[in-house]
PDB file of C-alpha atoms in Angstrom:
ATOM      1  CA  UNK A  13     -76.641 132.286 105.496  1.00 66.00           C
ATOM      2  CA  UNK A  14     -75.029 133.676 108.259  1.00 76.00           C
ATOM      3  CA  UNK A  15     -74.883 131.950 111.475  1.00 76.00           C
ATOM      4  CA  UNK A  16     -74.994 134.136 114.345  1.00 72.00           C
ATOM      5  CA  UNK A  17     -73.471 132.896 117.537  1.00 69.00           C
ATOM      6  CA  UNK A  18     -74.353 134.704 120.627  1.00 65.00           C
ATOM      7  CA  UNK A  19     -71.342 134.496 122.961  1.00 65.00           C
ATOM      8  CA  UNK A  20     -72.571 137.064 125.376  1.00 72.00           C
ATOM      9  CA  UNK A  21     -74.824 134.882 127.538  1.00 75.00           C
ATOM     10  CA  UNK A  22     -72.034 132.311 127.849  1.00 73.00           C
ATOM     11  CA  UNK A  23     -69.614 135.021 128.862  1.00 78.00           C
ATOM     12  CA  UNK A  24     -72.112 136.435 131.306  1.00 82.00           C
ATOM     13  CA  UNK A  25     -72.603 133.036 132.820  1.00 86.00           C
ATOM     14  CA  UNK A  26     -68.891 132.505 133.079  1.00 88.00           C
ATOM     15  CA  UNK A  27     -68.410 135.938 134.552  1.00 88.00           C
ATOM     16  CA  UNK A  28     -71.217 135.238 137.053  1.00 90.00           C
ATOM     17  CA  UNK A  29     -69.601 131.948 138.067  1.00 92.00           C
ATOM     18  CA  UNK A  30     -66.242 133.617 138.458  1.00 94.00           C
ATOM     19  CA  UNK A  31     -67.799 136.385 140.519  1.00 95.00           C
ATOM     20  CA  UNK A  32     -69.609 133.913 142.763  1.00 94.00           C
ATOM     21  CA  UNK A  33     -66.425 131.847 143.106  1.00 96.00           C
ATOM     22  CA  UNK A  34     -64.473 135.030 143.902  1.00 96.00           C
ATOM     23  CA  UNK A  35     -67.006 136.157 146.509  1.00 96.00           C
ATOM     24  CA  UNK A  36     -67.221 132.660 147.926  1.00 96.00           C
ATOM     25  CA  UNK A  37     -63.430 132.487 148.112  1.00 96.00           C
ATOM     26  CA  UNK A  38     -63.365 135.990 149.607  1.00 96.00           C
ATOM     27  CA  UNK A  39     -65.980 135.004 152.221  1.00 96.00           C
ATOM     28  CA  UNK A  40     -64.109 131.775 152.923  1.00 96.00           C
ATOM     29  CA  UNK A  41     -60.819 133.674 153.309  1.00 96.00           C
ATOM     30  CA  UNK A  42     -62.547 136.215 155.567  1.00 96.00           C
ATOM     31  CA  UNK A  43     -63.908 133.362 157.702  1.00 96.00           C
ATOM     32  CA  UNK A  44     -60.496 131.694 157.796  1.00 96.00           C
ATOM     33  CA  UNK A  45     -58.901 135.048 158.688  1.00 96.00           C
ATOM     34  CA  UNK A  46     -61.444 135.709 161.429  1.00 96.00           C
ATOM     35  CA  UNK A  47     -61.080 132.148 162.729  1.00 96.00           C
ATOM     36  CA  UNK A  48     -57.291 132.417 162.641  1.00 95.00           C
ATOM     37  CA  UNK A  49     -57.421 135.813 164.387  1.00 96.00           C
ATOM     38  CA  UNK A  50     -59.761 134.445 167.035  1.00 96.00           C
ATOM     39  CA  UNK A  51     -57.555 131.377 167.516  1.00 96.00           C
ATOM     40  CA  UNK A  52     -54.440 133.589 167.789  1.00 96.00           C
ATOM     41  CA  UNK A  53     -56.148 135.880 170.308  1.00 96.00           C
ATOM     42  CA  UNK A  54     -57.220 132.859 172.386  1.00 96.00           C
ATOM     43  CA  UNK A  55     -53.692 131.446 172.169  1.00 96.00           C
ATOM     44  CA  UNK A  56     -52.130 134.744 173.282  1.00 96.00           C
ATOM     45  CA  UNK A  57     -54.762 135.141 176.021  1.00 96.00           C
ATOM     46  CA  UNK A  58     -53.897 131.653 177.269  1.00 96.00           C
ATOM     47  CA  UNK A  59     -50.157 132.424 177.103  1.00 96.00           C
ATOM     48  CA  UNK A  60     -50.835 135.681 178.974  1.00 96.00           C
ATOM     49  CA  UNK A  61     -52.733 133.778 181.688  1.00 96.00           C
ATOM     50  CA  UNK A  62     -49.920 131.227 181.958  1.00 96.00           C
ATOM     51  CA  UNK A  63     -47.369 134.056 182.268  1.00 97.00           C
ATOM     52  CA  UNK A  64     -49.551 135.753 184.909  1.00 97.00           C
ATOM     53  CA  UNK A  65     -49.576 132.496 186.862  1.00 96.00           C
ATOM     54  CA  UNK A  66     -45.791 132.247 186.566  1.00 97.00           C
ATOM     55  CA  UNK A  67     -45.416 135.852 187.730  1.00 97.00           C
ATOM     56  CA  UNK A  68     -47.757 135.231 190.673  1.00 96.00           C
ATOM     57  CA  UNK A  69     -45.754 132.125 191.606  1.00 97.00           C
ATOM     58  CA  UNK A  70     -42.474 134.038 191.387  1.00 97.00           C
ATOM     59  CA  UNK A  71     -43.875 136.894 193.478  1.00 97.00           C
ATOM     60  CA  UNK A  72     -45.157 134.425 196.069  1.00 97.00           C
ATOM     61  CA  UNK A  73     -41.775 132.694 196.214  1.00 96.00           C
ATOM     62  CA  UNK A  74     -40.067 136.089 196.421  1.00 97.00           C
ATOM     63  CA  UNK A  75     -42.254 137.066 199.388  1.00 97.00           C
ATOM     64  CA  UNK A  76     -41.459 133.762 201.068  1.00 96.00           C
ATOM     65  CA  UNK A  77     -37.756 134.326 200.424  1.00 97.00           C
ATOM     66  CA  UNK A  78     -37.956 137.865 201.837  1.00 96.00           C
ATOM     67  CA  UNK A  79     -39.674 136.495 204.939  1.00 96.00           C
ATOM     68  CA  UNK A  80     -36.994 133.826 205.310  1.00 96.00           C
ATOM     69  CA  UNK A  81     -34.246 136.453 204.880  1.00 97.00           C
ATOM     70  CA  UNK A  82     -35.859 138.635 207.572  1.00 97.00           C
ATOM     71  CA  UNK A  83     -36.047 135.617 209.888  1.00 97.00           C
ATOM     72  CA  UNK A  84     -32.396 134.806 209.200  1.00 97.00           C
ATOM     73  CA  UNK A  85     -31.417 138.422 209.911  1.00 96.00           C
ATOM     74  CA  UNK A  86     -33.355 138.305 213.179  1.00 96.00           C
ATOM     75  CA  UNK A  87     -31.713 135.002 214.095  1.00 96.00           C
ATOM     76  CA  UNK A  88     -28.274 136.427 213.277  1.00 97.00           C
ATOM     77  CA  UNK A  89     -29.000 139.453 215.487  1.00 96.00           C
ATOM     78  CA  UNK A  90     -30.063 137.115 218.302  1.00 96.00           C
ATOM     79  CA  UNK A  91     -26.928 135.041 217.691  1.00 96.00           C
ATOM     80  CA  UNK A  92     -24.746 138.149 217.918  1.00 96.00           C
ATOM     81  CA  UNK A  93     -26.464 139.146 221.175  1.00 96.00           C
ATOM     82  CA  UNK A  94     -25.904 135.667 222.556  1.00 96.00           C
ATOM     83  CA  UNK A  95     -22.252 135.698 221.508  1.00 96.00           C
ATOM     84  CA  UNK A  96     -21.849 139.089 223.209  1.00 95.00           C
ATOM     85  CA  UNK A  97     -23.460 137.694 226.339  1.00 95.00           C
ATOM     86  CA  UNK A  98     -21.198 134.632 226.231  1.00 94.00           C
ATOM     87  CA  UNK A  99     -18.209 136.969 225.880  1.00 92.00           C
ATOM     88  CA  UNK A 100     -19.395 138.977 228.886  1.00 91.00           C
ATOM     89  CA  UNK A 101     -19.955 135.818 230.925  1.00 89.00           C
ATOM     90  CA  UNK A 102     -16.537 134.517 229.941  1.00 86.00           C
ATOM     91  CA  UNK A 103     -14.835 137.753 230.915  1.00 81.00           C
ATOM     92  CA  UNK A 104     -16.770 137.793 234.199  1.00 81.00           C
ATOM     93  CA  UNK A 105     -15.761 134.208 234.831  1.00 81.00           C
ATOM     94  CA  UNK A 106     -12.122 135.046 234.113  1.00 75.00           C
ATOM     95  CA  UNK A 107     -12.442 138.192 236.242  1.00 72.00           C
ATOM     96  CA  UNK A 108     -13.869 136.227 239.124  1.00 77.00           C
ATOM     97  CA  UNK A 109     -10.948 133.841 239.112  1.00 74.00           C
ATOM     98  CA  UNK A 110      -8.584 136.769 238.586  1.00 77.00           C
ATOM     99  CA  UNK A 111      -9.976 138.538 241.670  1.00 78.00           C
ATOM    100  CA  UNK A 112      -9.352 135.432 243.734  1.00 81.00           C
ATOM    101  CA  UNK A 113      -5.790 135.217 242.375  1.00 81.00           C
ATOM    102  CA  UNK A 114      -5.175 138.921 243.088  1.00 83.00           C
ATOM    103  CA  UNK A 115      -6.314 138.623 246.703  1.00 83.00           C
ATOM    104  CA  UNK A 116      -4.335 135.413 247.091  1.00 85.00           C
ATOM    105  CA  UNK A 117      -1.212 137.119 245.722  1.00 84.00           C
ATOM    106  CA  UNK A 118      -1.798 140.146 247.963  1.00 84.00           C
ATOM    107  CA  UNK A 119      -2.002 137.887 251.010  1.00 86.00           C
ATOM    108  CA  UNK A 120       0.982 135.680 250.094  1.00 85.00           C
ATOM    109  CA  UNK A 121       3.183 138.664 249.244  1.00 85.00           C
ATOM    110  CA  UNK A 122       2.425 140.399 252.552  1.00 85.00           C
ATOM    111  CA  UNK A 123       5.632 140.922 254.536  1.00 84.00           C
ATOM    112  CA  UNK A 124       5.730 140.661 258.340  1.00 85.00           C
ATOM    113  CA  UNK A 125       5.201 144.070 259.906  1.00 83.00           C
ATOM    114  CA  UNK A 126       3.202 145.430 256.921  1.00 87.00           C
ATOM    115  CA  UNK A 127      -0.530 145.785 256.836  1.00 87.00           C
ATOM    116  CA  UNK A 128      -2.875 147.250 254.265  1.00 87.00           C
ATOM    117  CA  UNK A 129      -5.259 149.981 255.368  1.00 89.00           C
ATOM    118  CA  UNK A 130      -7.153 150.500 252.110  1.00 90.00           C
ATOM    119  CA  UNK A 131      -7.522 148.930 248.719  1.00 89.00           C
ATOM    120  CA  UNK A 132      -9.228 150.619 245.758  1.00 91.00           C
ATOM    121  CA  UNK A 133      -9.773 149.020 242.403  1.00 87.00           C
ATOM    122  CA  UNK A 134     -10.389 151.015 239.259  1.00 87.00           C
ATOM    123  CA  UNK A 135     -10.542 148.817 236.193  1.00 78.00           C
ATOM    124  CA  UNK A 136      -7.358 146.734 236.222  1.00 81.00           C
ATOM    125  CA  UNK A 137      -5.505 149.131 238.513  1.00 87.00           C
ATOM    126  CA  UNK A 138      -5.248 148.653 242.264  1.00 87.00           C
ATOM    127  CA  UNK A 139      -4.356 151.472 244.660  1.00 89.00           C
ATOM    128  CA  UNK A 140      -3.056 150.242 247.995  1.00 89.00           C
ATOM    129  CA  UNK A 141      -2.376 152.166 251.170  1.00 90.00           C
ATOM    130  CA  UNK A 142      -0.787 150.638 254.223  1.00 89.00           C
ATOM    131  CA  UNK A 143       1.439 150.875 257.242  1.00 87.00           C
ATOM    132  CA  UNK A 144       4.907 149.410 257.740  1.00 86.00           C
ATOM    133  CA  UNK A 145       7.337 149.449 260.627  1.00 83.00           C
ATOM    134  CA  UNK A 146      10.278 150.686 258.506  1.00 84.00           C
ATOM    135  CA  UNK A 147      11.371 151.488 254.937  1.00 82.00           C
ATOM    136  CA  UNK A 148      12.938 148.062 254.449  1.00 86.00           C
ATOM    137  CA  UNK A 149       9.561 146.384 254.957  1.00 85.00           C
ATOM    138  CA  UNK A 150       8.024 148.713 252.340  1.00 84.00           C
ATOM    139  CA  UNK A 151      10.806 147.733 249.930  1.00 86.00           C
ATOM    140  CA  UNK A 152      10.317 144.035 250.677  1.00 88.00           C
ATOM    141  CA  UNK A 153       6.585 144.464 250.134  1.00 85.00           C
ATOM    142  CA  UNK A 154       7.217 146.019 246.683  1.00 86.00           C
ATOM    143  CA  UNK A 155       9.454 143.084 245.752  1.00 87.00           C
ATOM    144  CA  UNK A 156       6.814 140.611 246.951  1.00 87.00           C
ATOM    145  CA  UNK A 157       4.151 142.296 244.830  1.00 85.00           C
ATOM    146  CA  UNK A 158       6.458 142.341 241.797  1.00 86.00           C
ATOM    147  CA  UNK A 159       6.959 138.586 242.165  1.00 85.00           C
ATOM    148  CA  UNK A 160       3.189 137.928 242.294  1.00 84.00           C
ATOM    149  CA  UNK A 161       1.873 136.187 239.170  1.00 81.00           C
ATOM    150  CA  UNK A 162      -1.431 138.065 238.974  1.00 80.00           C
ATOM    151  CA  UNK A 163       0.116 141.518 239.446  1.00 84.00           C
ATOM    152  CA  UNK A 164       2.421 143.660 237.372  1.00 82.00           C
ATOM    153  CA  UNK A 165       5.342 145.773 238.608  1.00 85.00           C
ATOM    154  CA  UNK A 166       4.135 147.988 241.507  1.00 86.00           C
ATOM    155  CA  UNK A 167       4.708 151.721 241.547  1.00 83.00           C
ATOM    156  CA  UNK A 168       5.337 153.406 244.891  1.00 84.00           C
ATOM    157  CA  UNK A 169       3.745 156.830 245.023  1.00 83.00           C
ATOM    158  CA  UNK A 170       4.535 158.004 248.564  1.00 85.00           C
ATOM    159  CA  UNK A 171       6.103 156.981 251.842  1.00 83.00           C
ATOM    160  CA  UNK A 172       5.866 159.214 254.896  1.00 82.00           C
ATOM    161  CA  UNK A 173       6.816 158.822 258.495  1.00 80.00           C
ATOM    162  CA  UNK A 174       4.002 158.997 261.014  1.00 75.00           C
ATOM    163  CA  UNK A 175       4.141 161.157 264.123  1.00 70.00           C
ATOM    164  CA  UNK A 176       4.738 158.133 266.284  1.00 63.00           C
ATOM    165  CA  UNK A 177       8.203 157.850 264.826  1.00 64.00           C
ATOM    166  CA  UNK A 178       9.059 154.450 263.416  1.00 70.00           C
ATOM    167  CA  UNK A 179       5.807 153.633 261.569  1.00 79.00           C
ATOM    168  CA  UNK A 180       5.672 154.470 257.858  1.00 80.00           C
ATOM    169  CA  UNK A 181       2.563 155.154 255.786  1.00 85.00           C
ATOM    170  CA  UNK A 182       2.846 154.211 252.129  1.00 87.00           C
ATOM    171  CA  UNK A 183       0.738 154.342 248.960  1.00 89.00           C
ATOM    172  CA  UNK A 184       1.349 152.337 245.841  1.00 88.00           C
ATOM    173  CA  UNK A 185      -0.395 151.299 242.682  1.00 89.00           C
ATOM    174  CA  UNK A 186      -0.216 148.054 240.785  1.00 88.00           C
ATOM    175  CA  UNK A 187      -2.019 146.645 237.754  1.00 86.00           C
ATOM    176  CA  UNK A 188      -3.629 143.243 237.432  1.00 82.00           C
ATOM    177  CA  UNK A 189      -2.384 140.954 234.732  1.00 77.00           C
ATOM    178  CA  UNK A 190      -5.401 139.467 233.008  1.00 65.00           C
ATOM    179  CA  UNK A 191      -4.665 135.991 231.704  1.00 58.00           C
ATOM    180  CA  UNK A 192      -5.326 135.315 228.056  1.00 57.00           C
ATOM    181  CA  UNK A 193      -8.094 132.869 227.231  1.00 51.00           C
ATOM    182  CA  UNK A 194      -7.028 129.368 228.004  1.00 52.00           C
ATOM    183  CA  UNK A 195      -4.159 130.601 230.192  1.00 51.00           C
ATOM    184  CA  UNK A 196      -4.606 130.188 233.901  1.00 51.00           C
ATOM    185  CA  UNK A 197      -2.969 132.227 236.581  1.00 43.00           C
ATOM    186  CA  UNK A 198      -1.277 130.074 239.189  1.00 44.00           C
TER     187      UNK A 198
END
C-alpha cells in the first residue's frame, strides 16, 4: 500500500499566501512611500513659504533702511548747507566789525594837513589817494597807518607835487588784517 501524499495543493496555498502577503506588503510600502513623499513635499512647501516670508521681511526692512539712508543723506546735505551758511554769516559778521575797525584806524591815523580823496577796496586790499601839504606829512601818515591794528604795512606807490606848489598828491595801498576767529581787533 502506498500512501500518496499530495503536497502540491499545500505548496500552492502557501505560495498564494506568500504572494498575497508580498503584494499586500508591496501595496503597504507603496502607500507609506506615497504618504512619506506627500508629507515631505508638504514640509518642503511649508519651509519654502516660511523662507519666502523671511525674504519678504528682509526686503521690506532693506527698503526701509534704504529710505532711512536717503533721508540721512538729505539731512547731511542740508546740514552742510547750513554749516556753509553759518560760515558765511560768521565771516560777514567778522567783516562788518573789521570794516568798522578799518575806518576807525583810518580816521585815528590821519595826520593834520592830510586828507583822503579816494578809497577803493578790492578784497582785503585798500587803495588810498589823498592830498598832503608836504612830504613829511605823507611820511607821518604812512607811519600812522603802519601802527594801526587793523591794517598791515602800507606801500606808497606815488607822490607828486601839484601845480599849486606845496601840495602833494599821493597814492598808497594797504591790506586789512583779518582777525582770527575768537580774536578781536582793538
